[in-house]
CSV table of C-alpha atoms in Angstrom, one decimal:
chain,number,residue,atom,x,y,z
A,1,UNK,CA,-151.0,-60.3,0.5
A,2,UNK,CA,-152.2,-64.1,1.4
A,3,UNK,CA,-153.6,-65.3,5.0
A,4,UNK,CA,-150.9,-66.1,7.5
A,5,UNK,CA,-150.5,-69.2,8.7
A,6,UNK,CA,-149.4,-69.0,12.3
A,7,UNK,CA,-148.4,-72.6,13.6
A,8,UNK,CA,-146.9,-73.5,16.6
A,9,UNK,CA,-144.5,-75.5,19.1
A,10,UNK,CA,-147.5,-76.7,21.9
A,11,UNK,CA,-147.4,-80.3,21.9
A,12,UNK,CA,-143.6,-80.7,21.8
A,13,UNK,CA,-143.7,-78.5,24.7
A,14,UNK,CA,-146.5,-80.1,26.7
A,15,UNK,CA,-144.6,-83.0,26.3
A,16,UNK,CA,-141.3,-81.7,27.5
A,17,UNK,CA,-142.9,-79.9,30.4
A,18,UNK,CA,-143.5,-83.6,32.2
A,19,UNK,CA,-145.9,-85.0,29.6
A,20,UNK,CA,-149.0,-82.1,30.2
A,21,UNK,CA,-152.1,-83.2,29.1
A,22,UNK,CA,-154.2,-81.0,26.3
A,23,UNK,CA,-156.9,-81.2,29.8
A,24,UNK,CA,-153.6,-79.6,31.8
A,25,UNK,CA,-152.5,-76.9,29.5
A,26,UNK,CA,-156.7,-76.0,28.8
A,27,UNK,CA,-157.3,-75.7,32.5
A,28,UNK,CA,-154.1,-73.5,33.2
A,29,UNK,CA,-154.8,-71.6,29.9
A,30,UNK,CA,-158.6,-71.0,30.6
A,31,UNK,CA,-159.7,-72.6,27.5
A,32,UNK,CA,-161.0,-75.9,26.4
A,33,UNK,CA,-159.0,-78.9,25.9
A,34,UNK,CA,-160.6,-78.4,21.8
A,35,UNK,CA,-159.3,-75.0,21.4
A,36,UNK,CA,-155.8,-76.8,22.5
A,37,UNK,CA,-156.9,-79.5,20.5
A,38,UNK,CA,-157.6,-77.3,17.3
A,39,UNK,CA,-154.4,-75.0,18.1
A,40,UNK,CA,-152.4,-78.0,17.8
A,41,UNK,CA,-153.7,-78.9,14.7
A,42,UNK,CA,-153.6,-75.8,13.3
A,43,UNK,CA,-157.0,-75.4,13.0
A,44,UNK,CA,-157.3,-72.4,15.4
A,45,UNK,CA,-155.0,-69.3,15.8
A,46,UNK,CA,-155.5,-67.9,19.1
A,47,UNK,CA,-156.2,-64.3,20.3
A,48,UNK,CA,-152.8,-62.2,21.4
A,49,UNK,CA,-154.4,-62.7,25.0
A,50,UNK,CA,-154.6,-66.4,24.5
A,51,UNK,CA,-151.0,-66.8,22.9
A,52,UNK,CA,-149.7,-64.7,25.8
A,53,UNK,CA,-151.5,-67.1,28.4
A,54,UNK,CA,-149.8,-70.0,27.0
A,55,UNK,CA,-146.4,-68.4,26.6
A,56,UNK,CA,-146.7,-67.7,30.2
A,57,UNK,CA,-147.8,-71.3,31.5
A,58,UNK,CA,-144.3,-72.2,29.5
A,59,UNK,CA,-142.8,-69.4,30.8
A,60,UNK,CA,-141.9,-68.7,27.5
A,61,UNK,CA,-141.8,-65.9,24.7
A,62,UNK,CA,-144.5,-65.8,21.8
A,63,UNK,CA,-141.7,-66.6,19.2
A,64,UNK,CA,-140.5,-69.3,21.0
A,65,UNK,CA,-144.1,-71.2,21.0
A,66,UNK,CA,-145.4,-69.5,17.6
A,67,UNK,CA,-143.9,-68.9,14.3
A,68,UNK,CA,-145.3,-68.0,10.9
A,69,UNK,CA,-145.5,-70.9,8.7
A,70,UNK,CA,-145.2,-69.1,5.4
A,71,UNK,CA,-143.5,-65.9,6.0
A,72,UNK,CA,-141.6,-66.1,2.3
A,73,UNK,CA,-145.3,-66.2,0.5
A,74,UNK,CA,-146.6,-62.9,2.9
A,75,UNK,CA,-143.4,-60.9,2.4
């Protein structure tokens, strides 16, 4: 079974949630603006505490913000 590779939808959505800075979504978050940095960049997967923090400053669901980049290769 290879690594999963867990990307995500965070900048589009900062941006469509009146521009939010990496500094915004970090502070409301409680992280760092790297760890949005390197989440964005796919760098960094984040805890299920942390991916449930930022689903709720979008007031959003985990599969609406994350989604598994190679799901045919895992399967």
């Amino acid at each position: 079974m290879g690594k999963i590779l867990i990307s995500n939808h965070i900048r589009k959505l900062r941006f469509n949630h009146d521009e939010m800075t990496q500094q915004q979504l970090a502070e409301k978050a409680g992280v760092t603006r790297q760890t949005i940095v390197a989440l964005e960049q796919g760098k960094y997967s984040p805890s299920l505490e942390l991916a449930f923090r930022i689903a709720l400053v979008f007031n959003l669901s985990l599969d609406e913000i994350f989604f598994i980049e190679n799901k045919e290769e895992i399967i």
